[in-house]
mmCIF file of C-alpha atoms in Angstrom:
data_model
loop_
_atom_site.group_PDB
_atom_site.id
_atom_site.type_symbol
_atom_site.label_atom_id
_atom_site.label_comp_id
_atom_site.label_asym_id
_atom_site.label_seq_id
_atom_site.Cartn_x
_atom_site.Cartn_y
_atom_site.Cartn_z
ATOM 1 C CA MET A 1 188.866 170.055 99.182
ATOM 2 C CA SER A 2 189.751 169.562 95.643
ATOM 3 C CA ASP A 3 193.578 171.918 94.373
ATOM 4 C CA GLN A 4 191.203 173.144 91.613
ATOM 5 C CA ILE A 5 189.105 175.081 94.251
ATOM 6 C CA ARG A 6 190.136 178.356 94.923
ATOM 7 C CA ILE A 7 188.936 179.812 98.227
ATOM 8 C CA GLU A 8 190.638 183.339 99.932
ATOM 9 C CA GLY A 9 189.883 186.012 102.032
ATOM 10 C CA THR A 10 189.018 186.063 106.625
ATOM 11 C CA CYS A 11 186.874 184.213 108.427
ATOM 12 C CA ASN A 12 186.452 184.201 112.201
ATOM 13 C CA PRO A 13 186.631 181.231 114.353
ATOM 14 C CA ASP A 14 183.301 181.439 115.249
ATOM 15 C CA PHE A 15 181.413 182.149 111.846
ATOM 16 C CA ALA A 16 183.527 178.655 110.713
ATOM 17 C CA ALA A 17 180.290 176.764 109.733
ATOM 18 C CA VAL A 18 180.246 179.714 106.880
ATOM 19 C CA ARG A 19 183.592 179.003 105.237
ATOM 20 C CA ARG A 20 182.214 175.077 105.232
ATOM 21 C CA ALA A 21 179.011 175.770 103.765
ATOM 22 C CA PHE A 22 181.051 178.110 101.218
ATOM 23 C CA GLU A 23 183.571 175.335 100.552
ATOM 24 C CA ASP A 24 180.582 172.625 100.989
ATOM 25 C CA ASN A 25 178.987 174.894 98.182
ATOM 26 C CA PHE A 26 181.764 174.458 94.816
ATOM 27 C CA GLU A 27 182.543 170.638 95.681
ATOM 28 C CA HIS A 28 179.296 169.278 95.507
ATOM 29 C CA ARG A 29 176.527 172.168 95.039
ATOM 30 C CA GLY A 30 178.276 173.331 90.956
ATOM 31 C CA GLU A 31 179.086 176.742 92.418
ATOM 32 C CA ILE A 32 181.306 178.540 89.630
ATOM 33 C CA GLY A 33 182.349 181.555 91.360
ATOM 34 C CA SER A 34 181.344 183.748 94.329
ATOM 35 C CA SER A 35 181.749 185.372 98.194
ATOM 36 C CA VAL A 36 180.252 186.119 100.936
ATOM 37 C CA CYS A 37 181.332 188.025 103.492
ATOM 38 C CA VAL A 38 179.140 189.013 107.333
ATOM 39 C CA TYR A 39 179.007 191.200 109.615
ATOM 40 C CA LYS A 40 178.870 191.931 113.328
ATOM 41 C CA ASP A 41 178.481 194.115 115.763
ATOM 42 C CA GLY A 42 179.961 196.544 113.050
ATOM 43 C CA GLU A 43 183.179 193.864 112.512
ATOM 44 C CA LYS A 44 183.418 192.148 109.355
ATOM 45 C CA VAL A 45 184.200 188.473 110.636
ATOM 46 C CA VAL A 46 183.298 186.906 107.544
ATOM 47 C CA ASP A 47 184.824 187.870 103.363
ATOM 48 C CA LEU A 48 185.440 184.618 101.660
ATOM 49 C CA TRP A 49 185.631 185.033 97.883
ATOM 50 C CA GLY A 50 186.277 181.740 95.510
ATOM 51 C CA GLY A 51 186.290 180.228 92.380
ATOM 52 C CA TYR A 52 186.363 182.311 88.701
ATOM 53 C CA VAL A 53 184.362 184.231 86.852
ATOM 54 C CA ASP A 54 184.471 181.370 83.787
ATOM 55 C CA ARG A 55 182.437 178.043 83.515
ATOM 56 C CA GLN A 56 186.079 177.187 82.344
ATOM 57 C CA LYS A 57 187.785 177.792 85.423
ATOM 58 C CA GLN A 58 190.354 179.680 83.613
ATOM 59 C CA LEU A 59 190.073 183.531 84.837
ATOM 60 C CA PRO A 60 189.430 183.515 88.947
ATOM 61 C CA TRP A 61 186.568 185.928 90.500
ATOM 62 C CA ASP A 62 189.408 187.977 92.769
ATOM 63 C CA LYS A 63 188.980 189.954 95.451
ATOM 64 C CA ASP A 64 187.527 193.163 93.535
ATOM 65 C CA THR A 65 185.237 191.077 91.501
ATOM 66 C CA ILE A 66 182.155 192.351 90.860
ATOM 67 C CA VAL A 67 178.973 191.240 89.198
ATOM 68 C CA ILE A 68 174.693 191.803 88.866
ATOM 69 C CA MET A 69 173.368 191.670 92.089
ATOM 70 C CA ASN A 70 169.850 191.747 90.371
ATOM 71 C CA SER A 71 166.866 192.344 93.176
ATOM 72 C CA VAL A 72 168.740 193.148 96.254
ATOM 73 C CA SER A 73 169.696 196.396 94.331
ATOM 74 C CA LYS A 74 165.563 196.840 94.496
ATOM 75 C CA SER A 75 166.651 197.080 98.734
ATOM 76 C CA MET A 76 169.341 199.779 98.094
ATOM 77 C CA SER A 77 167.219 202.147 95.616
ATOM 78 C CA ALA A 78 164.785 201.324 98.386
ATOM 79 C CA LEU A 79 167.267 202.409 101.291
ATOM 80 C CA CYS A 80 167.877 206.365 99.325
ATOM 81 C CA VAL A 81 164.483 206.835 99.508
ATOM 82 C CA HIS A 82 164.632 206.413 102.560
ATOM 83 C CA MET A 83 167.261 208.436 103.417
ATOM 84 C CA LEU A 84 165.219 211.347 101.697
ATOM 85 C CA ILE A 85 161.862 210.096 103.898
ATOM 86 C CA ASP A 86 164.774 210.843 106.741
ATOM 87 C CA ARG A 87 165.729 214.296 106.230
ATOM 88 C CA GLY A 88 162.044 215.353 104.752
ATOM 89 C CA VAL A 89 162.352 215.710 101.563
ATOM 90 C CA ILE A 90 160.292 213.394 101.096
ATOM 91 C CA GLY A 91 156.392 212.302 102.827
ATOM 92 C CA PHE A 92 155.980 208.729 103.711
ATOM 93 C CA ASP A 93 152.503 209.137 103.313
ATOM 94 C CA GLU A 94 152.353 211.563 100.711
ATOM 95 C CA PRO A 95 151.049 211.424 97.295
ATOM 96 C CA VAL A 96 154.182 210.588 94.634
ATOM 97 C CA ALA A 97 151.671 213.158 92.559
ATOM 98 C CA ASN A 98 152.539 215.236 94.911
ATOM 99 C CA TYR A 99 156.763 214.851 93.674
ATOM 100 C CA TRP A 100 155.585 213.989 90.019
ATOM 101 C CA PRO A 101 152.485 215.918 89.307
ATOM 102 C CA GLU A 102 152.477 213.449 85.754
ATOM 103 C CA PHE A 103 151.460 210.005 87.964
ATOM 104 C CA ALA A 104 148.374 211.489 89.040
ATOM 105 C CA GLN A 105 146.807 209.921 85.844
ATOM 106 C CA ALA A 106 144.593 206.082 85.766
ATOM 107 C CA GLY A 107 143.563 206.244 88.861
ATOM 108 C CA LYS A 108 146.714 206.813 90.850
ATOM 109 C CA GLU A 109 146.024 209.770 92.177
ATOM 110 C CA ALA A 110 146.212 208.035 95.605
ATOM 111 C CA VAL A 111 149.406 206.025 95.391
ATOM 112 C CA LEU A 112 151.219 207.000 97.778
ATOM 113 C CA VAL A 113 155.039 206.762 99.098
ATOM 114 C CA ARG A 114 154.970 204.252 100.936
ATOM 115 C CA HIS A 115 153.168 202.402 98.710
ATOM 116 C CA VAL A 116 155.721 202.576 96.583
ATOM 117 C CA LEU A 117 158.419 201.256 98.838
ATOM 118 C CA SER A 118 155.967 198.343 99.925
ATOM 119 C CA HIS A 119 154.995 197.005 96.636
ATOM 120 C CA THR A 120 151.078 197.269 97.704
ATOM 121 C CA ASP A 121 150.654 200.339 94.848
ATOM 122 C CA GLY A 122 149.531 197.863 91.503
ATOM 123 C CA VAL A 123 151.403 199.722 89.321
ATOM 124 C CA ILE A 124 153.180 196.389 88.599
ATOM 125 C CA PHE A 125 153.003 196.820 84.636
ATOM 126 C CA SER A 126 154.102 198.932 81.725
ATOM 127 C CA ASP A 127 151.590 198.323 78.962
ATOM 128 C CA ALA A 128 152.635 201.856 77.270
ATOM 129 C CA ALA A 129 155.793 201.135 77.337
ATOM 130 C CA PRO A 130 157.723 200.240 73.655
ATOM 131 C CA ALA A 131 159.959 197.841 73.413
ATOM 132 C CA GLY A 132 163.975 198.537 75.239
ATOM 133 C CA SER A 133 161.833 201.070 77.042
ATOM 134 C CA TRP A 134 164.453 199.134 79.885
ATOM 135 C CA PHE A 135 167.451 201.498 78.575
ATOM 136 C CA ASP A 136 165.217 204.574 78.109
ATOM 137 C CA TRP A 137 164.058 205.739 81.387
ATOM 138 C CA ASN A 138 161.960 208.714 80.404
ATOM 139 C CA ALA A 139 160.050 206.067 77.670
ATOM 140 C CA HIS A 140 158.892 203.972 80.136
ATOM 141 C CA VAL A 141 158.542 206.215 82.984
ATOM 142 C CA LYS A 142 156.027 207.651 80.563
ATOM 143 C CA ALA A 143 154.529 204.503 80.272
ATOM 144 C CA LEU A 144 154.412 204.637 83.972
ATOM 145 C CA GLU A 145 152.571 207.806 83.831
ATOM 146 C CA VAL A 146 149.694 206.115 82.157
ATOM 147 C CA GLN A 147 149.530 202.640 82.816
ATOM 148 C CA GLU A 148 146.175 201.539 85.556
ATOM 149 C CA PRO A 149 147.093 200.070 88.960
ATOM 150 C CA ALA A 150 145.896 196.238 89.424
ATOM 151 C CA TRP A 151 144.036 196.813 91.676
ATOM 152 C CA GLN A 152 142.823 200.056 94.310
ATOM 153 C CA PRO A 153 146.428 201.427 96.219
ATOM 154 C CA GLY A 154 147.244 200.139 99.295
ATOM 155 C CA THR A 155 144.752 197.111 99.778
ATOM 156 C CA GLY A 156 146.673 194.308 98.079
ATOM 157 C CA GLY A 157 150.390 193.546 97.520
ATOM 158 C CA ALA A 158 152.503 191.569 94.590
ATOM 159 C CA TYR A 159 156.265 191.575 93.938
ATOM 160 C CA ASN A 160 156.632 194.583 91.729
ATOM 161 C CA SER A 161 159.466 192.978 89.199
ATOM 162 C CA VAL A 162 160.550 195.525 87.009
ATOM 163 C CA ASN A 163 158.746 198.934 87.510
ATOM 164 C CA ILE A 164 159.935 199.723 91.472
ATOM 165 C CA GLY A 165 162.942 201.482 90.595
ATOM 166 C CA PHE A 166 161.456 203.575 88.018
ATOM 167 C CA LEU A 167 158.812 204.914 90.160
ATOM 168 C CA LEU A 168 161.673 204.737 93.515
ATOM 169 C CA GLY A 169 164.589 206.822 90.761
ATOM 170 C CA GLU A 170 161.300 209.042 89.406
ATOM 171 C CA LEU A 171 161.004 209.985 92.707
ATOM 172 C CA VAL A 172 164.826 210.763 93.638
ATOM 173 C CA ARG A 173 165.014 211.837 90.410
ATOM 174 C CA ARG A 174 162.589 214.811 91.162
ATOM 175 C CA THR A 175 163.406 215.430 94.680
ATOM 176 C CA THR A 176 167.149 215.741 94.471
ATOM 177 C CA GLY A 177 167.444 216.200 90.498
ATOM 178 C CA LYS A 178 170.154 213.297 90.481
ATOM 179 C CA SER A 179 169.714 210.334 88.920
ATOM 180 C CA ILE A 180 168.868 207.065 92.078
ATOM 181 C CA GLY A 181 172.741 206.109 90.547
ATOM 182 C CA LYS A 182 174.544 209.082 90.960
ATOM 183 C CA PHE A 183 172.192 210.328 94.141
ATOM 184 C CA TRP A 184 173.849 206.287 95.624
ATOM 185 C CA ARG A 185 177.679 207.447 94.353
ATOM 186 C CA GLU A 186 177.424 210.892 96.361
ATOM 187 C CA GLU A 187 174.855 209.416 99.623
ATOM 188 C CA VAL A 188 175.947 206.003 100.117
ATOM 189 C CA THR A 189 179.034 204.554 98.621
ATOM 190 C CA ARG A 190 181.064 207.288 98.945
ATOM 191 C CA PRO A 191 180.660 207.423 103.323
ATOM 192 C CA LEU A 192 180.588 203.762 102.827
ATOM 193 C CA GLY A 193 183.275 203.204 101.154
ATOM 194 C CA VAL A 194 181.618 200.170 99.303
ATOM 195 C CA ASP A 195 181.615 198.812 96.058
ATOM 196 C CA TYR A 196 178.036 198.886 94.710
ATOM 197 C CA GLN A 197 177.071 200.881 91.948
ATOM 198 C CA ILE A 198 173.287 201.235 90.049
ATOM 199 C CA GLY A 199 175.534 201.868 86.782
ATOM 200 C CA LEU A 200 178.510 201.106 86.452
ATOM 201 C CA GLN A 201 181.871 202.855 84.939
ATOM 202 C CA PRO A 202 184.179 201.498 82.257
ATOM 203 C CA ASP A 203 186.967 200.529 84.800
ATOM 204 C CA GLU A 204 184.270 198.766 86.206
ATOM 205 C CA ILE A 205 183.130 197.137 83.584
ATOM 206 C CA ALA A 206 186.014 195.397 83.064
ATOM 207 C CA ARG A 207 185.753 193.909 87.380
ATOM 208 C CA VAL A 208 182.286 191.976 86.028
ATOM 209 C CA SER A 209 181.988 188.324 86.071
ATOM 210 C CA ASP A 210 179.652 187.733 83.704
ATOM 211 C CA MET A 211 176.012 186.055 85.283
ATOM 212 C CA HIS A 212 175.458 182.421 83.935
ATOM 213 C CA GLU A 213 172.436 180.687 82.813
ATOM 214 C CA ASN A 214 170.666 178.265 85.155
ATOM 215 C CA PRO A 215 168.344 176.277 82.630
ATOM 216 C CA LYS A 216 166.425 175.426 86.660
ATOM 217 C CA ASN A 217 165.913 178.711 87.359
ATOM 218 C CA GLY A 218 162.674 178.918 88.426
ATOM 219 C CA PHE A 219 161.957 183.078 88.112
ATOM 220 C CA PHE A 220 162.618 183.504 84.689
ATOM 221 C CA GLN A 221 160.685 179.920 83.715
ATOM 222 C CA ILE A 222 157.427 182.215 85.446
ATOM 223 C CA ALA A 223 159.041 185.123 83.519
ATOM 224 C CA GLY A 224 159.393 182.825 79.941
ATOM 225 C CA ASP A 225 155.962 181.774 80.604
ATOM 226 C CA PRO A 226 153.628 184.697 77.404
ATOM 227 C CA THR A 227 150.323 183.292 80.411
ATOM 228 C CA THR A 228 152.014 184.941 83.658
ATOM 229 C CA PRO A 229 151.221 188.535 85.109
ATOM 230 C CA LEU A 230 155.502 187.914 85.184
ATOM 231 C CA SER A 231 155.757 187.621 81.661
ATOM 232 C CA ARG A 232 153.472 190.856 81.388
ATOM 233 C CA ALA A 233 155.400 192.990 83.510
ATOM 234 C CA PHE A 234 158.811 191.817 81.198
ATOM 235 C CA ARG A 235 157.189 192.703 77.893
ATOM 236 C CA SER A 236 159.614 196.653 77.338
ATOM 237 C CA GLY A 237 162.703 194.670 78.218
ATOM 238 C CA PRO A 238 165.263 192.377 76.298
ATOM 239 C CA LYS A 239 164.129 189.828 74.040
ATOM 240 C CA GLY A 240 166.648 186.112 75.284
ATOM 241 C CA TYR A 241 168.750 186.042 77.883
ATOM 242 C CA PHE A 242 170.049 189.872 79.189
ATOM 243 C CA GLN A 243 172.413 189.351 82.563
ATOM 244 C CA ASN A 244 175.534 190.417 80.610
ATOM 245 C CA ILE A 245 174.342 192.489 77.556
ATOM 246 C CA ARG A 246 175.934 195.982 78.096
ATOM 247 C CA GLU A 247 173.571 198.119 78.394
ATOM 248 C CA LEU A 248 172.328 196.675 81.515
ATOM 249 C CA ARG A 249 175.803 197.261 83.063
ATOM 250 C CA GLU A 250 176.333 200.858 81.476
ATOM 251 C CA ILE A 251 172.773 201.888 82.337
ATOM 252 C CA GLU A 252 170.724 202.763 85.604
ATOM 253 C CA MET A 253 168.225 199.576 86.422
ATOM 254 C CA PRO A 254 167.602 200.052 90.011
ATOM 255 C CA SER A 255 164.788 197.866 89.852
ATOM 256 C CA PHE A 256 167.758 194.759 88.811
ATOM 257 C CA GLY A 257 170.850 195.678 87.870
ATOM 258 C CA GLY A 258 172.743 196.742 90.668
ATOM 259 C CA HIS A 259 176.576 195.267 90.371
ATOM 260 C CA GLY A 260 178.812 194.746 93.594
ATOM 261 C CA ASN A 261 180.083 192.108 95.829
ATOM 262 C CA ALA A 262 178.828 190.182 98.928
ATOM 263 C CA ARG A 263 181.498 193.105 101.055
ATOM 264 C CA ALA A 264 179.787 196.261 100.272
ATOM 265 C CA ILE A 265 176.567 194.752 100.220
ATOM 266 C CA ALA A 266 176.821 193.228 103.660
ATOM 267 C CA ARG A 267 178.430 196.516 104.897
ATOM 268 C CA VAL A 268 175.462 198.445 103.987
ATOM 269 C CA TYR A 269 173.339 195.937 106.014
ATOM 270 C CA ALA A 270 175.929 196.321 108.768
ATOM 271 C CA MET A 271 174.233 200.062 108.516
ATOM 272 C CA LEU A 272 170.586 199.131 109.145
ATOM 273 C CA ALA A 273 171.639 196.148 111.744
ATOM 274 C CA GLY A 274 173.296 199.486 113.538
ATOM 275 C CA ASP A 275 170.557 201.222 113.526
ATOM 276 C CA GLY A 276 171.113 203.374 110.853
ATOM 277 C CA GLU A 277 175.049 203.540 111.617
ATOM 278 C CA ILE A 278 177.994 202.136 111.134
ATOM 279 C CA ASP A 279 181.659 203.243 111.867
ATOM 280 C CA GLY A 280 180.539 206.722 112.641
ATOM 281 C CA VAL A 281 179.002 206.865 109.830
ATOM 282 C CA ARG A 282 175.494 207.702 109.704
ATOM 283 C CA LEU A 283 173.212 206.767 106.663
ATOM 284 C CA LEU A 284 170.038 206.944 108.284
ATOM 285 C CA SER A 285 168.145 207.818 111.664
ATOM 286 C CA ALA A 286 167.558 204.388 114.182
ATOM 287 C CA GLU A 287 163.560 206.116 113.691
ATOM 288 C CA ALA A 288 163.979 205.527 109.732
ATOM 289 C CA VAL A 289 165.203 203.099 110.217
ATOM 290 C CA GLU A 290 162.899 201.085 112.728
ATOM 291 C CA ARG A 291 159.849 202.118 110.011
ATOM 292 C CA ALA A 292 161.694 201.115 106.869
ATOM 293 C CA SER A 293 162.086 197.080 108.758
ATOM 294 C CA GLN A 294 158.822 196.883 109.697
ATOM 295 C CA LEU A 295 156.554 194.038 107.975
ATOM 296 C CA VAL A 296 153.825 194.751 105.436
ATOM 297 C CA TRP A 297 152.468 192.240 103.800
ATOM 298 C CA ASP A 298 152.512 188.216 104.131
ATOM 299 C CA ASN A 299 151.132 186.023 101.710
ATOM 300 C CA ASP A 300 151.068 184.440 98.583
ATOM 301 C CA CYS A 301 152.501 186.879 94.996
ATOM 302 C CA ILE A 302 151.062 186.117 92.268
ATOM 303 C CA MET A 303 154.631 187.175 90.634
ATOM 304 C CA THR A 304 156.487 184.876 91.880
ATOM 305 C CA ARG A 305 154.314 181.956 92.880
ATOM 306 C CA ARG A 306 155.490 181.567 96.385
ATOM 307 C CA ARG A 307 155.932 183.197 100.206
ATOM 308 C CA LEU A 308 156.585 186.374 100.538
ATOM 309 C CA ARG A 309 156.818 188.928 103.553
ATOM 310 C CA MET A 310 157.101 192.583 102.556
ATOM 311 C CA GLY A 311 157.694 195.217 104.106
ATOM 312 C CA TYR A 312 158.845 198.839 103.155
ATOM 313 C CA GLY A 313 161.598 197.825 100.050
ATOM 314 C CA PHE A 314 162.768 194.832 102.418
ATOM 315 C CA MET A 315 161.779 191.281 102.114
ATOM 316 C CA HIS A 316 161.219 189.553 105.255
ATOM 317 C CA ASN A 317 162.289 186.008 106.894
ATOM 318 C CA GLU A 318 160.652 183.411 105.337
ATOM 319 C CA PRO A 319 162.339 180.060 105.949
ATOM 320 C CA GLU A 320 161.391 178.305 103.256
ATOM 321 C CA THR A 321 162.128 180.884 100.646
ATOM 322 C CA ALA A 322 164.760 183.168 101.594
ATOM 323 C CA PRO A 323 166.084 181.927 105.484
ATOM 324 C CA MET A 324 167.801 185.370 107.143
ATOM 325 C CA GLY A 325 168.656 183.196 110.230
ATOM 326 C CA SER A 326 166.265 182.710 113.617
ATOM 327 C CA ASN A 327 164.797 186.005 113.883
ATOM 328 C CA PRO A 328 161.418 186.443 112.006
ATOM 329 C CA LYS A 329 162.330 190.161 112.677
ATOM 330 C CA ALA A 330 164.891 190.200 110.261
ATOM 331 C CA PHE A 331 164.822 192.078 106.878
ATOM 332 C CA GLY A 332 167.030 191.961 103.641
ATOM 333 C CA HIS A 333 165.835 191.287 99.670
ATOM 334 C CA THR A 334 167.355 187.950 97.550
ATOM 335 C CA GLY A 335 167.999 188.502 93.451
ATOM 336 C CA THR A 336 167.070 186.104 90.761
ATOM 337 C CA GLY A 337 170.606 185.103 89.887
ATOM 338 C CA GLY A 338 171.124 184.080 94.081
ATOM 339 C CA ALA A 339 172.358 187.335 95.805
ATOM 340 C CA PHE A 340 171.026 187.648 98.664
ATOM 341 C CA ALA A 341 171.265 189.768 101.262
ATOM 342 C CA TRP A 342 169.885 190.624 104.936
ATOM 343 C CA CYS A 343 170.446 191.869 108.545
ATOM 344 C CA ASP A 344 168.992 191.154 112.937
ATOM 345 C CA ARG A 345 169.220 194.013 114.616
ATOM 346 C CA ASP A 346 167.922 192.603 116.990
ATOM 347 C CA ARG A 347 172.072 190.695 116.989
ATOM 348 C CA ASN A 348 173.752 193.866 115.229
ATOM 349 C CA MET A 349 174.561 190.336 112.594
ATOM 350 C CA SER A 350 174.418 190.928 108.967
ATOM 351 C CA PHE A 351 174.967 188.241 105.734
ATOM 352 C CA ALA A 352 175.732 189.147 101.911
ATOM 353 C CA TYR A 353 176.073 186.381 99.115
ATOM 354 C CA CYS A 354 176.206 186.635 95.787
ATOM 355 C CA THR A 355 177.507 183.815 92.518
ATOM 356 C CA ASN A 356 177.427 183.996 89.118
ATOM 357 C CA LEU A 357 175.375 181.593 88.652
ATOM 358 C CA GLN A 358 172.089 181.721 88.473
ATOM 359 C CA ARG A 359 169.878 179.991 91.330
ATOM 360 C CA GLU A 360 168.217 176.766 91.121
ATOM 361 C CA GLY A 361 164.928 175.923 92.623
ATOM 362 C CA PRO A 362 162.525 177.239 95.179
ATOM 363 C CA GLY A 363 163.467 180.487 96.681
ATOM 364 C CA ILE A 364 167.099 181.420 97.098
ATOM 365 C CA GLY A 365 168.121 178.214 96.084
ATOM 366 C CA PRO A 366 170.843 175.494 97.821
ATOM 367 C CA ARG A 367 173.409 178.092 97.818
ATOM 368 C CA GLY A 368 172.784 181.025 99.611
ATOM 369 C CA ALA A 369 170.715 179.208 101.275
ATOM 370 C CA SER A 370 172.935 176.481 102.742
ATOM 371 C CA VAL A 371 175.614 180.112 103.643
ATOM 372 C CA SER A 372 172.728 181.884 105.266
ATOM 373 C CA VAL A 373 171.334 179.045 107.635
ATOM 374 C CA ALA A 374 175.183 178.949 108.438
ATOM 375 C CA ALA A 375 175.743 182.709 109.102
ATOM 376 C CA GLY A 376 172.540 182.514 111.331
ATOM 377 C CA GLY A 377 170.921 179.855 112.761
ATOM 378 C CA GLY A 378 167.533 178.748 112.168
ATOM 379 C CA PRO A 379 165.357 176.627 110.568
ATOM 380 C CA ALA A 380 166.812 175.683 107.136
ATOM 381 C CA PRO A 381 164.583 175.285 103.784
ATOM 382 C CA SER A 382 162.915 171.799 104.283
ATOM 383 C CA TRP A 383 164.866 171.442 100.581
ATOM 384 C CA LEU A 384 168.214 172.086 101.811
#
């Protein structure tokens, strides 16, 4: 290891390969700052962090540094709704309009809660949303109320890049009276003691590392092409590179605005790996975790231009783009910045990684893929 590279934390000798892969990211793959965490049988066996928060390598990435984890927050938002389903507050097979009457417009009367969770609702665009509506919850929600689905709900699937967080968040708000960020703080952060939030307070913003732009990021290349469906989905967002703007840190953007670190998300997924419980804290019943972990569709996605295997709020193991160990039933989520998390219930194991340098290449990219394969085994992507 170069003297310039800082790696701190702990690693069980049985998982030494994770540390080697983590170090190799800094030595050979251009990593700037990142963290990785692994749980096995409810115990934290890897908790490493290192590097810097700035490209100039002057400010260290510390134990409590947090970063935007992008679409990992989709799975955290789905968790909130699964908790409410488990409590009988929301019905898995009920129409969304039962809780949100204004949603029953433009052919969406038959959109069920499970359709939203599984990205099969077809509400992937928000054509009536004004510019900047990502930061105006009510304006964006009103646009979704009048949006026609892109297909008959329940008959197809495609990655709902922007709208799924608004849809799930509005379900939480309509049924609890709380924003999804407030629900998360009260019902997940506090009981589990995790450092991950959807909408940050000033003291939390002070610990955020910028997300450094990577011109090789495939997701943003697609979003930047005005002819693509993904670009259409992004029309109501800010122009230019928006990952570090203050609004995205302050407001609740449950589709991709959650901030945290690997330690926090690995613990949440360890709870899922433990059938809804960790350290005596139960957030979900085992039956709810079983339902949440089912695979719904497996096909090439028009939004991401890659194969996706999608369940009810969670991506499923896809060795070529999102390797989650040796178990095809493992599930988790990726983030376009490079964050990656998953769990394997059969092995009672969870993994999470986050970085401040956007991923590159196909799928999760070589840095996230390398530490994931080291942690979980299984086939490595052909390009790694």
